Tab-separated table of C-alpha atoms in Angstrom:
chain	number	residue	atom	x	y	z
A	1337	MET	CA	0.676	-83.425	32.321
A	1338	ARG	CA	3.018	-80.675	31.648
A	1339	SER	CA	2.145	-77.363	30.496
A	1340	LEU	CA	3.124	-76.573	26.969
A	1341	TYR	CA	4.368	-73.112	27.648
A	1342	CYS	CA	4.873	-70.634	30.235
A	1343	CYS	CA	5.179	-67.021	28.855
A	1344	CYS	CA	5.428	-67.080	25.026
A	1345	SER	CA	3.933	-65.621	22.020
A	1346	LEU	CA	1.261	-68.095	20.922
A	1347	GLU	CA	1.535	-70.490	17.761
A	1348	PRO	CA	-0.904	-70.777	14.969
A	1349	THR	CA	-2.987	-73.915	15.117
A	1350	THR	CA	-6.458	-72.482	13.929
A	1351	LEU	CA	-8.364	-72.169	10.863
A	1352	LEU	CA	-10.599	-68.991	10.530
A	1353	PRO	CA	-13.220	-68.282	8.170
A	1354	THR	CA	-12.010	-65.219	7.007
A	1355	PRO	CA	-8.422	-64.197	6.166
A	1356	ALA	CA	-6.942	-62.474	9.385
A	1357	VAL	CA	-4.014	-62.220	11.371
A	1358	ALA	CA	-4.198	-62.264	15.094
A	1359	ALA	CA	-2.750	-59.925	17.398
A	1360	ARG	CA	0.232	-60.984	19.116
A	1361	MET	CA	-0.505	-61.809	22.660
A	1362	LYS	CA	1.044	-63.494	25.925
A	1363	LEU	CA	-0.259	-65.737	28.624
A	1364	LYS	CA	1.287	-66.672	31.983
A	1365	CYS	CA	3.881	-64.187	31.860
A	1366	LEU	CA	3.642	-64.076	35.760
A	1367	PRO	CA	2.397	-66.889	37.990
A	1368	GLU	CA	-0.323	-64.541	39.050
A	1369	ASP	CA	-1.560	-63.791	35.562
A	1370	PHE	CA	-3.293	-67.451	35.741
A	1371	GLN	CA	-4.935	-67.881	39.016
A	1372	VAL	CA	-7.392	-71.002	39.756
A	1373	GLU	CA	-9.488	-71.387	43.004
A	1374	GLU	CA	-11.458	-74.734	43.563
A	1375	LEU	CA	-14.999	-74.090	44.530
A	1376	SER	CA	-16.692	-76.576	46.721
A	1377	GLU	CA	-19.666	-77.061	49.054
A	1378	PHE	CA	-17.632	-79.883	50.881
A	1379	GLU	CA	-18.729	-79.944	54.553
A	1380	ILE	CA	-16.246	-79.953	57.355
A	1381	GLN	CA	-18.184	-81.417	60.062
A	1382	GLY	CA	-15.891	-83.635	62.008
A	1383	GLY	CA	-14.495	-87.162	61.186
A	1384	ASN	CA	-11.349	-89.194	60.499
A	1385	TYR	CA	-10.228	-87.180	57.496
A	1386	ALA	CA	-8.013	-84.025	57.917
A	1387	VAL	CA	-9.040	-81.351	55.380
A	1388	TYR	CA	-6.390	-78.977	53.994
A	1389	LYS	CA	-6.464	-76.106	51.421
A	1390	LEU	CA	-3.264	-76.605	49.103
A	1391	THR	CA	-2.041	-73.291	47.584
A	1392	LYS	CA	0.821	-73.834	44.875
A	1393	THR	CA	2.673	-71.673	42.797
A	1394	SER	CA	4.567	-72.767	39.525
A	1395	LEU	CA	4.245	-76.546	40.576
A	1396	GLY	CA	2.112	-79.253	39.560
A	1397	THR	CA	-0.560	-80.871	41.660
A	1398	PRO	CA	1.327	-84.351	41.571
A	1399	GLU	CA	4.596	-82.854	42.533
A	1400	ALA	CA	2.955	-81.275	45.465
A	1401	ILE	CA	1.262	-84.291	46.660
A	1402	GLU	CA	4.329	-86.322	46.275
A	1403	ALA	CA	6.090	-83.584	48.364
A	1404	ILE	CA	3.479	-84.042	51.040
A	1405	LEU	CA	3.743	-87.671	51.054
A	1406	ARG	CA	7.538	-87.640	51.665
A	1407	ARG	CA	7.546	-84.816	54.245
A	1408	TRP	CA	4.755	-86.486	56.229
A	1409	LYS	CA	5.690	-89.935	55.528
A	1410	ILE	CA	2.211	-90.894	54.225
A	1411	LYS	CA	0.905	-93.884	52.249
A	1412	ARG	CA	-0.374	-92.768	48.863
A	1413	GLU	CA	-3.935	-94.366	49.361
A	1414	HIS	CA	-4.479	-92.349	52.360
A	1415	ILE	CA	-4.419	-88.833	50.610
A	1416	SER	CA	-7.008	-87.673	47.962
A	1417	TYR	CA	-7.772	-84.494	46.139
A	1418	GLY	CA	-10.327	-83.456	43.286
A	1419	GLY	CA	-8.354	-82.748	40.329
A	1420	LEU	CA	-5.127	-81.538	38.744
A	1421	LYS	CA	-4.439	-77.834	38.556
A	1422	ASP	CA	-2.037	-75.929	36.280
A	1423	ARG	CA	1.615	-75.973	36.920
A	1424	HIS	CA	2.295	-72.445	35.631
A	1425	ALA	CA	-0.292	-70.734	37.706
A	1426	ILE	CA	-1.233	-69.743	41.226
A	1427	THR	CA	-3.847	-72.469	42.274
A	1428	GLN	CA	-6.124	-73.359	45.499
A	1429	GLN	CA	-7.584	-76.624	45.862
A	1430	TYR	CA	-8.750	-79.210	48.619
A	1431	VAL	CA	-6.919	-82.237	49.898
A	1432	THR	CA	-7.924	-84.737	52.403
A	1433	ILE	CA	-5.563	-87.214	54.211
A	1434	SER	CA	-6.984	-90.044	56.239
A	1435	ARG	CA	-5.871	-89.477	60.204
A	1436	GLY	CA	-3.742	-86.726	58.821
A	1437	PRO	CA	-1.767	-84.241	60.856
A	1438	ARG	CA	-3.751	-81.261	62.299
A	1439	ARG	CA	-1.102	-78.684	61.310
A	1440	ASP	CA	0.028	-76.625	58.298
A	1441	LEU	CA	2.840	-77.507	55.908
A	1442	ASN	CA	5.004	-74.766	54.266
A	1443	GLN	CA	7.273	-75.573	51.331
A	1444	GLN	CA	9.133	-73.403	48.930
A	1445	ASN	CA	6.448	-73.615	46.281
A	1446	PHE	CA	3.274	-74.425	48.067
A	1447	THR	CA	1.422	-74.078	51.479
A	1448	LEU	CA	-0.958	-76.781	53.027
A	1449	VAL	CA	-3.118	-74.952	55.544
A	1450	TYR	CA	-5.320	-77.327	57.849
A	1451	GLN	CA	-9.058	-76.588	57.756
A	1452	GLY	CA	-10.684	-79.198	60.163
A	1453	GLN	CA	-12.094	-82.605	59.808
A	1454	THR	CA	-14.508	-84.519	57.697
A	1455	LYS	CA	-16.170	-87.882	57.522
A	1456	GLN	CA	-15.087	-88.690	53.889
A	1457	HIS	CA	-12.191	-88.099	51.581
A	1458	PHE	CA	-12.591	-85.116	48.899
A	1459	GLY	CA	-12.858	-86.515	45.530
A	1460	PRO	CA	-13.649	-85.045	41.910
A	1461	THR	CA	-17.338	-84.854	42.491
A	1462	ASP	CA	-17.039	-82.799	45.473
A	1463	ILE	CA	-15.744	-80.022	43.191
A	1464	SER	CA	-18.729	-77.690	42.153
A	1465	GLY	CA	-16.546	-75.630	39.880
A	1466	ASN	CA	-13.603	-73.342	39.585
A	1467	ARG	CA	-12.908	-69.576	39.775
A	1468	PHE	CA	-10.344	-68.085	37.299
A	1469	HIS	CA	-8.311	-64.730	37.107
A	1470	ILE	CA	-6.433	-64.536	33.769
A	1471	VAL	CA	-4.314	-61.944	32.466
A	1472	ILE	CA	-3.979	-61.854	28.654
A	1473	ARG	CA	-0.946	-59.268	27.814
A	1474	ASP	CA	0.930	-57.365	25.146
A	1475	LEU	CA	-2.131	-56.381	23.295
A	1476	PRO	CA	-2.778	-53.395	20.915
A	1477	ARG	CA	-5.351	-51.092	22.291
A	1478	ASN	CA	-8.072	-51.814	19.502
A	1479	VAL	CA	-7.745	-55.672	20.058
A	1480	ALA	CA	-7.849	-55.271	23.813
A	1481	GLN	CA	-10.809	-53.271	23.455
A	1482	LYS	CA	-12.653	-55.891	21.026
A	1483	TYR	CA	-12.052	-58.698	23.527
A	1484	VAL	CA	-13.712	-56.766	26.186
A	1485	ASN	CA	-16.372	-55.917	23.813
A	1486	LEU	CA	-17.164	-59.648	23.375
A	1487	ARG	CA	-18.250	-60.259	26.783
A	1488	GLU	CA	-21.762	-59.921	25.993
A	1489	SER	CA	-21.777	-62.451	23.220
A	1490	LEU	CA	-19.813	-65.071	25.561
A	1491	LEU	CA	-22.841	-64.895	27.756
A	1492	VAL	CA	-25.673	-64.843	25.095
A	1493	ASP	CA	-24.313	-67.606	22.815
A	1494	ARG	CA	-22.403	-69.680	25.580
A	1495	LEU	CA	-19.488	-71.716	24.414
A	1496	PRO	CA	-18.959	-75.289	23.454
A	1497	ASN	CA	-17.789	-77.434	26.377
A	1498	TYR	CA	-14.731	-79.056	24.800
A	1499	PHE	CA	-12.161	-81.044	26.430
A	1500	ASP	CA	-8.998	-78.696	25.675
A	1501	ASP	CA	-5.435	-79.496	24.908
A	1502	GLN	CA	-4.318	-80.431	28.557
A	1503	ARG	CA	-6.420	-83.494	28.214
A	1504	PHE	CA	-4.246	-85.001	25.565
A	1505	GLY	CA	-0.932	-84.580	27.074
A	1506	SER	CA	-0.351	-88.616	26.757
A	1507	LEU	CA	-0.808	-88.254	23.055
A	1508	GLY	CA	2.625	-88.782	21.310
A	1509	ALA	CA	4.270	-88.304	17.893
A	1510	SER	CA	2.140	-91.038	16.131
A	1511	ARG	CA	-1.021	-89.410	17.267
A	1512	GLU	CA	-2.291	-92.825	18.223
A	1513	PHE	CA	-4.138	-92.715	21.679
A	1514	ILE	CA	-2.717	-95.513	23.939
A	1515	ALA	CA	-6.241	-96.798	24.886
A	1516	GLN	CA	-6.941	-97.658	21.217
A	1517	PRO	CA	-4.668	-100.826	20.926
A	1518	TRP	CA	-5.307	-101.481	24.626
A	1519	CYS	CA	-9.027	-101.832	24.124
A	1520	ALA	CA	-8.320	-103.851	21.013
A	1521	GLY	CA	-6.172	-106.230	23.068
A	1522	ASN	CA	-2.929	-105.412	21.360
A	1523	TYR	CA	-1.117	-104.993	24.688
A	1524	GLU	CA	2.374	-104.801	23.020
A	1525	ARG	CA	1.455	-101.827	20.932
A	1526	ALA	CA	-0.202	-100.178	24.006
A	1527	LEU	CA	2.928	-100.750	26.102
A	1528	TRP	CA	5.130	-99.452	23.439
A	1529	LEU	CA	3.220	-96.187	23.077
A	1530	ALA	CA	3.230	-95.776	26.834
A	1531	LEU	CA	6.759	-96.502	27.456
A	1532	ALA	CA	8.741	-95.742	24.569
A	1533	GLU	CA	6.958	-93.466	22.006
A	1534	PRO	CA	8.457	-89.809	21.983
A	1535	ASN	CA	6.252	-87.063	23.103
A	1536	PRO	CA	6.840	-83.295	22.958
A	1537	HIS	CA	6.334	-83.047	26.744
A	1538	ASP	CA	9.193	-85.298	27.631
A	1539	ARG	CA	11.926	-84.225	29.880
A	1540	PRO	CA	15.543	-85.100	28.969
A	1541	ASP	CA	15.737	-88.152	31.107
A	1542	ASP	CA	12.410	-89.433	29.811
A	1543	ARG	CA	13.648	-88.864	26.138
A	1544	GLU	CA	16.719	-90.947	26.844
A	1545	GLU	CA	14.851	-93.746	28.529
A	1546	LYS	CA	12.506	-93.834	25.651
A	1547	ARG	CA	15.284	-93.850	23.080
A	1548	ILE	CA	16.945	-96.918	24.975
A	1549	LEU	CA	13.545	-98.867	24.879
A	1550	ARG	CA	13.220	-98.108	21.128
A	1551	ASP	CA	16.585	-99.278	20.318
A	1552	ASN	CA	16.433	-102.284	22.469
A	1553	TRP	CA	12.595	-103.200	22.220
A	1554	GLY	CA	12.427	-106.959	22.875
A	1555	ASN	CA	16.106	-107.301	24.132
A	1556	TRP	CA	14.920	-106.856	27.604
A	1557	VAL	CA	18.143	-107.975	29.506
A	1558	ASP	CA	20.372	-105.560	27.582
A	1559	CYS	CA	17.490	-102.899	28.133
A	1560	LYS	CA	17.441	-103.398	31.638
A	1561	ALA	CA	21.313	-102.970	31.917
A	1562	LYS	CA	21.134	-99.701	30.123
A	1563	LEU	CA	18.242	-98.185	32.140
A	1564	ALA	CA	18.744	-96.228	35.341
A	1565	GLN	CA	16.366	-96.982	38.028
A	1566	SER	CA	12.896	-95.985	37.312
A	1567	SER	CA	9.264	-97.113	36.875
A	1568	ARG	CA	10.170	-98.080	33.055
A	1569	ARG	CA	13.028	-100.172	34.377
A	1570	SER	CA	10.668	-102.152	36.766
A	1571	ILE	CA	8.453	-103.055	33.945
A	1572	VAL	CA	11.531	-104.121	31.669
A	1573	THR	CA	12.650	-106.373	34.689
A	1574	TYR	CA	9.241	-108.014	34.684
A	1575	LEU	CA	9.730	-108.672	30.876
A	1576	CYS	CA	13.288	-110.024	31.490
A	1577	ASP	CA	11.467	-113.110	33.058
A	1578	HIS	CA	8.276	-112.860	31.151
A	1579	PRO	CA	9.586	-111.489	27.810
A	1580	THR	CA	6.284	-111.856	25.857
A	1581	ASN	CA	3.837	-111.247	28.563
A	1582	PHE	CA	2.838	-107.589	27.409
A	1583	LYS	CA	-0.671	-108.087	29.128
A	1584	ASN	CA	0.563	-108.303	32.385
A	1585	ALA	CA	3.526	-105.777	31.775
A	1586	PHE	CA	0.997	-103.121	30.839
A	1587	ALA	CA	-0.927	-103.770	33.998
A	1588	LEU	CA	2.261	-102.783	35.967
A	1589	ILE	CA	1.728	-99.073	34.909
A	1590	ARG	CA	0.440	-96.953	37.431
A	1591	VAL	CA	-3.459	-97.322	37.845
A	1592	ASP	CA	-3.831	-93.305	37.682
A	1593	LEU	CA	-1.656	-93.183	34.491
A	1594	ARG	CA	-3.673	-95.680	32.854
A	1595	GLY	CA	-6.756	-93.932	33.783
A	1596	LEU	CA	-5.412	-90.811	31.890
A	1597	PHE	CA	-4.914	-92.823	28.919
A	1598	LEU	CA	-8.515	-93.807	28.884
A	1599	SER	CA	-9.689	-90.433	29.756
A	1600	ALA	CA	-7.768	-89.044	26.611
A	1601	TYR	CA	-9.227	-91.117	24.255
A	1602	GLN	CA	-12.670	-90.832	25.417
A	1603	SER	CA	-12.306	-87.103	25.457
A	1604	TYR	CA	-11.368	-87.016	22.234
A	1605	LEU	CA	-14.262	-88.950	20.879
A	1606	TRP	CA	-16.502	-86.906	22.949
A	1607	ASN	CA	-15.298	-83.700	21.389
A	1608	HIS	CA	-15.772	-85.289	17.853
A	1609	ILE	CA	-19.528	-85.962	18.738
A	1610	LEU	CA	-20.012	-82.529	20.064
A	1611	ALA	CA	-18.241	-80.896	17.056
A	1612	GLU	CA	-20.348	-82.839	14.630
A	1613	LEU	CA	-23.649	-81.883	16.391
A	1614	ILE	CA	-22.868	-77.931	16.207
A	1615	ARG	CA	-22.064	-78.481	12.637
A	1616	SER	CA	-25.571	-80.128	12.045
A	1617	LYS	CA	-27.554	-77.688	14.117
A	1618	VAL	CA	-25.968	-74.447	13.263
A	1619	TRP	CA	-25.917	-72.675	9.860
A	1620	HIS	CA	-22.327	-73.200	8.370
A	1621	GLU	CA	-21.688	-69.410	8.041
A	1622	ARG	CA	-21.952	-68.904	11.686
A	1623	VAL	CA	-19.509	-72.138	12.325
A	1624	TYR	CA	-15.800	-71.545	12.449
A	1625	GLU	CA	-13.045	-74.274	12.877
A	1626	VAL	CA	-10.301	-74.229	15.747
A	1627	GLY	CA	-7.521	-76.579	15.976
A	1628	LEU	CA	-6.959	-78.444	19.176
A	1629	SER	CA	-3.740	-80.279	19.619
A	1630	ALA	CA	-5.658	-83.418	19.108
A	1631	GLN	CA	-8.351	-82.595	16.366
A	1632	GLN	CA	-10.040	-79.879	14.783
A	1633	VAL	CA	-13.546	-78.827	16.345
A	1634	ALA	CA	-16.560	-76.340	15.452
A	1635	PHE	CA	-17.235	-73.136	17.456
A	1636	CYS	CA	-19.985	-71.070	16.596
A	1637	THR	CA	-21.249	-67.342	16.783
A	1638	SER	CA	-24.307	-65.423	16.708
A	1639	LEU	CA	-26.717	-68.223	17.570
A	1640	THR	CA	-30.242	-67.828	16.815
A	1641	MET	CA	-32.715	-68.181	20.051
A	1642	GLU	CA	-33.719	-71.748	18.463
A	1643	GLU	CA	-30.177	-72.674	18.291
A	1644	GLN	CA	-29.401	-71.670	21.761
A	1645	ASP	CA	-32.219	-73.094	23.287
A	1646	GLU	CA	-31.865	-76.618	21.445
A	1647	LEU	CA	-28.105	-76.878	21.989
A	1648	SER	CA	-28.208	-75.445	25.897
A	1649	ARG	CA	-30.545	-78.526	26.502
A	1650	VAL	CA	-28.259	-81.163	25.237
A	1651	LYS	CA	-26.033	-83.376	27.660
A	1652	LEU	CA	-23.810	-85.847	25.908
A	1653	PRO	CA	-22.845	-88.981	27.594
A	1654	LEU	CA	-19.224	-89.952	27.685
A	1655	PRO	CA	-18.957	-92.613	25.004
A	1656	SER	CA	-18.230	-96.129	26.046
A	1657	ALA	CA	-19.696	-99.625	26.068
A	1658	ARG	CA	-21.275	-98.877	29.295
A	1659	ILE	CA	-23.915	-96.270	28.022
A	1660	ASP	CA	-27.170	-97.334	26.502
A	1661	LEU	CA	-28.416	-94.930	23.827
A	1662	GLU	CA	-30.926	-97.242	22.222
A	1663	GLY	CA	-34.101	-95.497	21.223
A	1664	SER	CA	-32.580	-91.963	22.028
A	1665	ALA	CA	-32.367	-89.232	19.770
A	1666	LEU	CA	-28.614	-89.501	20.024
A	1667	GLU	CA	-28.242	-93.015	19.085
A	1668	ALA	CA	-27.945	-92.431	15.548
A	1669	HIS	CA	-25.461	-89.389	15.845
A	1670	TYR	CA	-23.062	-91.494	17.938
A	1671	GLU	CA	-23.109	-94.226	15.736
A	1672	ASN	CA	-22.506	-92.358	12.759
A	1673	VAL	CA	-19.500	-90.167	14.225
A	1674	LEU	CA	-17.787	-93.090	15.757
A	1675	ARG	CA	-18.214	-95.172	12.476
A	1676	GLU	CA	-16.333	-92.230	10.791
A	1677	LEU	CA	-13.408	-92.865	13.213
A	1678	GLY	CA	-13.502	-96.498	12.678
A	1679	ILE	CA	-14.878	-97.527	16.095
A	1680	GLU	CA	-18.123	-98.741	17.676
A	1681	LEU	CA	-19.526	-98.221	21.222
A	1682	ARG	CA	-19.279	-101.834	22.209
A	1683	GLU	CA	-15.444	-101.760	21.566
A	1684	LEU	CA	-14.841	-98.926	24.000
A	1685	ARG	CA	-14.222	-101.064	27.097
A	1686	VAL	CA	-11.250	-102.500	28.858
A	1687	LYS	CA	-10.805	-106.285	29.183
A	1688	TYR	CA	-7.810	-106.320	31.443
A	1689	PRO	CA	-6.778	-105.137	33.786
A	1690	ARG	CA	-10.272	-105.021	35.763
A	1691	ASP	CA	-8.945	-101.808	37.839
A	1692	SER	CA	-9.315	-99.523	34.746
A	1693	PHE	CA	-12.569	-98.398	32.902
A	1694	PHE	CA	-14.032	-95.627	30.958
A	1695	SER	CA	-15.657	-92.964	32.947
A	1696	LYS	CA	-19.395	-92.987	33.021
A	1697	GLY	CA	-21.381	-89.667	32.874
A	1698	GLU	CA	-22.850	-86.853	30.657
A	1699	ARG	CA	-21.441	-83.465	30.075
A	1700	PRO	CA	-23.558	-80.351	28.698
A	1701	ALA	CA	-22.968	-79.404	25.100
A	1702	LEU	CA	-22.812	-75.534	25.891
A	1703	ILE	CA	-21.731	-73.672	29.059
A	1704	VAL	CA	-21.671	-70.100	30.154
A	1705	PRO	CA	-19.025	-68.516	32.125
A	1706	HIS	CA	-20.675	-67.391	35.156
A	1707	ASN	CA	-19.862	-63.821	37.005
A	1708	LEU	CA	-17.824	-62.910	34.039
A	1709	GLN	CA	-15.805	-59.554	34.328
A	1710	MET	CA	-13.406	-58.343	31.764
A	1711	ALA	CA	-11.491	-54.986	31.819
A	1712	MET	CA	-8.631	-53.582	29.885
A	1713	ALA	CA	-5.759	-51.327	31.161
A	1714	SER	CA	-2.115	-50.365	30.174
A	1715	ASP	CA	0.178	-53.160	30.639
A	1716	GLU	CA	2.820	-52.700	33.018
A	1717	GLN	CA	5.054	-55.530	31.608
A	1718	TYR	CA	4.884	-54.260	27.836
A	1719	ALA	CA	5.410	-50.731	27.287
A	1720	GLY	CA	2.704	-48.851	25.037
A	1721	ARG	CA	0.597	-52.132	25.033
A	1722	TYR	CA	-2.545	-53.224	26.568
A	1723	LYS	CA	-3.615	-56.186	29.039
A	1724	VAL	CA	-7.126	-57.507	29.301
A	1725	THR	CA	-8.216	-59.121	32.758
A	1726	CYS	CA	-10.879	-61.776	32.914
A	1727	ASP	CA	-12.592	-63.108	35.876
A	1728	PHE	CA	-15.147	-65.877	35.780
A	1729	GLU	CA	-16.456	-69.054	36.978
A	1730	LEU	CA	-16.761	-72.598	35.402
A	1731	PRO	CA	-18.509	-75.671	36.236
A	1732	ARG	CA	-16.419	-78.845	37.413
A	1733	GLY	CA	-14.661	-80.206	34.350
A	1734	SER	CA	-14.739	-77.270	32.008
A	1735	TYR	CA	-11.678	-75.590	30.847
A	1736	ALA	CA	-10.869	-71.940	31.233
A	1737	THR	CA	-8.557	-72.238	27.883
A	1738	ILE	CA	-11.617	-72.944	26.021
A	1739	VAL	CA	-13.264	-69.427	27.069
A	1740	LEU	CA	-9.975	-67.906	26.063
A	1741	LYS	CA	-10.169	-69.633	22.502
A	1742	ARG	CA	-13.621	-68.489	22.234
A	1743	LEU	CA	-12.555	-64.991	22.913
A	1744	THR	CA	-9.370	-64.683	21.097
A	1745	LEU	CA	-10.342	-66.558	17.770
A	1746	ASP	CA	-13.986	-65.224	17.542
A	1747	PRO	CA	-13.645	-64.118	13.691
A	1748	THR	CA	-15.751	-61.056	14.785
A	1749	ALA	CA	-12.806	-59.954	16.926
A	1750	VAL	CA	-10.028	-60.737	14.382
A	1751	SER	CA	-11.856	-59.469	11.165
A	1752	GLU	CA	-10.182	-56.028	11.622
A	1753	ARG	CA	-6.759	-56.806	13.122
A	1754	THR	CA	-4.714	-57.281	9.774
A	1755	HIS	CA	-3.184	-53.915	9.807
A	1756	GLU	CA	-1.719	-54.821	13.238
A	1757	GLY	CA	0.671	-57.061	11.466
A	1758	ALA	CA	2.361	-59.067	14.192
A	1759	GLY	CA	1.947	-62.539	15.540
A	1760	SER	CA	-0.530	-65.319	14.508
A	1761	SER	CA	-3.494	-67.133	15.868
A	1762	VAL	CA	-3.772	-68.729	19.169
A	1763	ALA	CA	-2.389	-72.084	20.662
A	1764	LEU	CA	-3.245	-72.380	24.326
A	1765	ALA	CA	-2.528	-75.363	26.761
A	1766	GLU	CA	-2.282	-75.788	30.586
A	1767	GLU	CA	-2.153	-78.582	32.896
A	1768	GLU	CA	-5.452	-80.081	33.607
């Protein structure tokens, strides 16, 4: 999934409880302004898997992995890693290769440094968390100071553990999740959304291929003739011989991409479940709405001790037909929220192909950024302005951009900003 911005003034997507004009601010002006270090207790103790530390700059994880595969002529199934790291950043993460070379690899935008050998491949569950270093730039002095002053409230109140915008990169112009028709057995609609629907993150080549598919959908021979060699053309080639077998054609999409389609939909539903929980448990005057790219969610501030205690103990299962909530306190809550969205838990399953399924697990409702340090200083990039530096750690699967949204969109931080007069509220996005 591609980042939605590099260095830019951020666009309004939020609804604040009081009239306010947020200060102009900038993120990711320099690669070093957004740094991510993967944390793990993965043991390097000898074995058939070579372990590497991948450090990359202004490059997505999939592109770095592809470059490694090409350079060392390795089969894709032999390489593994824990997760996707942001493109517009400096990031560090672990990679394992079955019987991989015991040497380093240096490329223009990344280095792969050999660490030793281990007995098993590295995967998502081997990540304990991530350490972040983030710089917010182009701030007036009073706003920078307010951000720094919010440090204690972030630690006391904690913050909702939402999936953020980067989780929803597959969501196209129709705002329909690909997994919706897929689960319903409408494979043609799912295939059209995956192959032909316009997406704001499309590259020029993708936009043209999608236009050809939309203009020639169903006329597969003409469609194939107009498409350049690509994964889309391979699927169209299959449809030339099997013009209505959309079920098998959809299965030709790479399994990792199909997994992203399921994750996006499941994360969207989980966010709704958490947002409604917060609205039901916290007094409405201390709840404010924030717009994500896929939905509007509830944030809260100044929690009472009782609210903190109750919400901090909640772990919400990822919604799917595989979970059993019968008799639990959450059963009615899940049923009510999903009913409002027009779906039931039993419908959240994949009938075909059998290599794809919704994730199973649970996720804490609230999290706290560990080792949170914040400081303000003069901004060397913008004369007369200030920057705020944030350093913190989050558990696996939690999003640094949610911390930034909680910080920069807190109504107590913006209520006195109207005299600044520049810019607007904040929209954040990064690669997962």
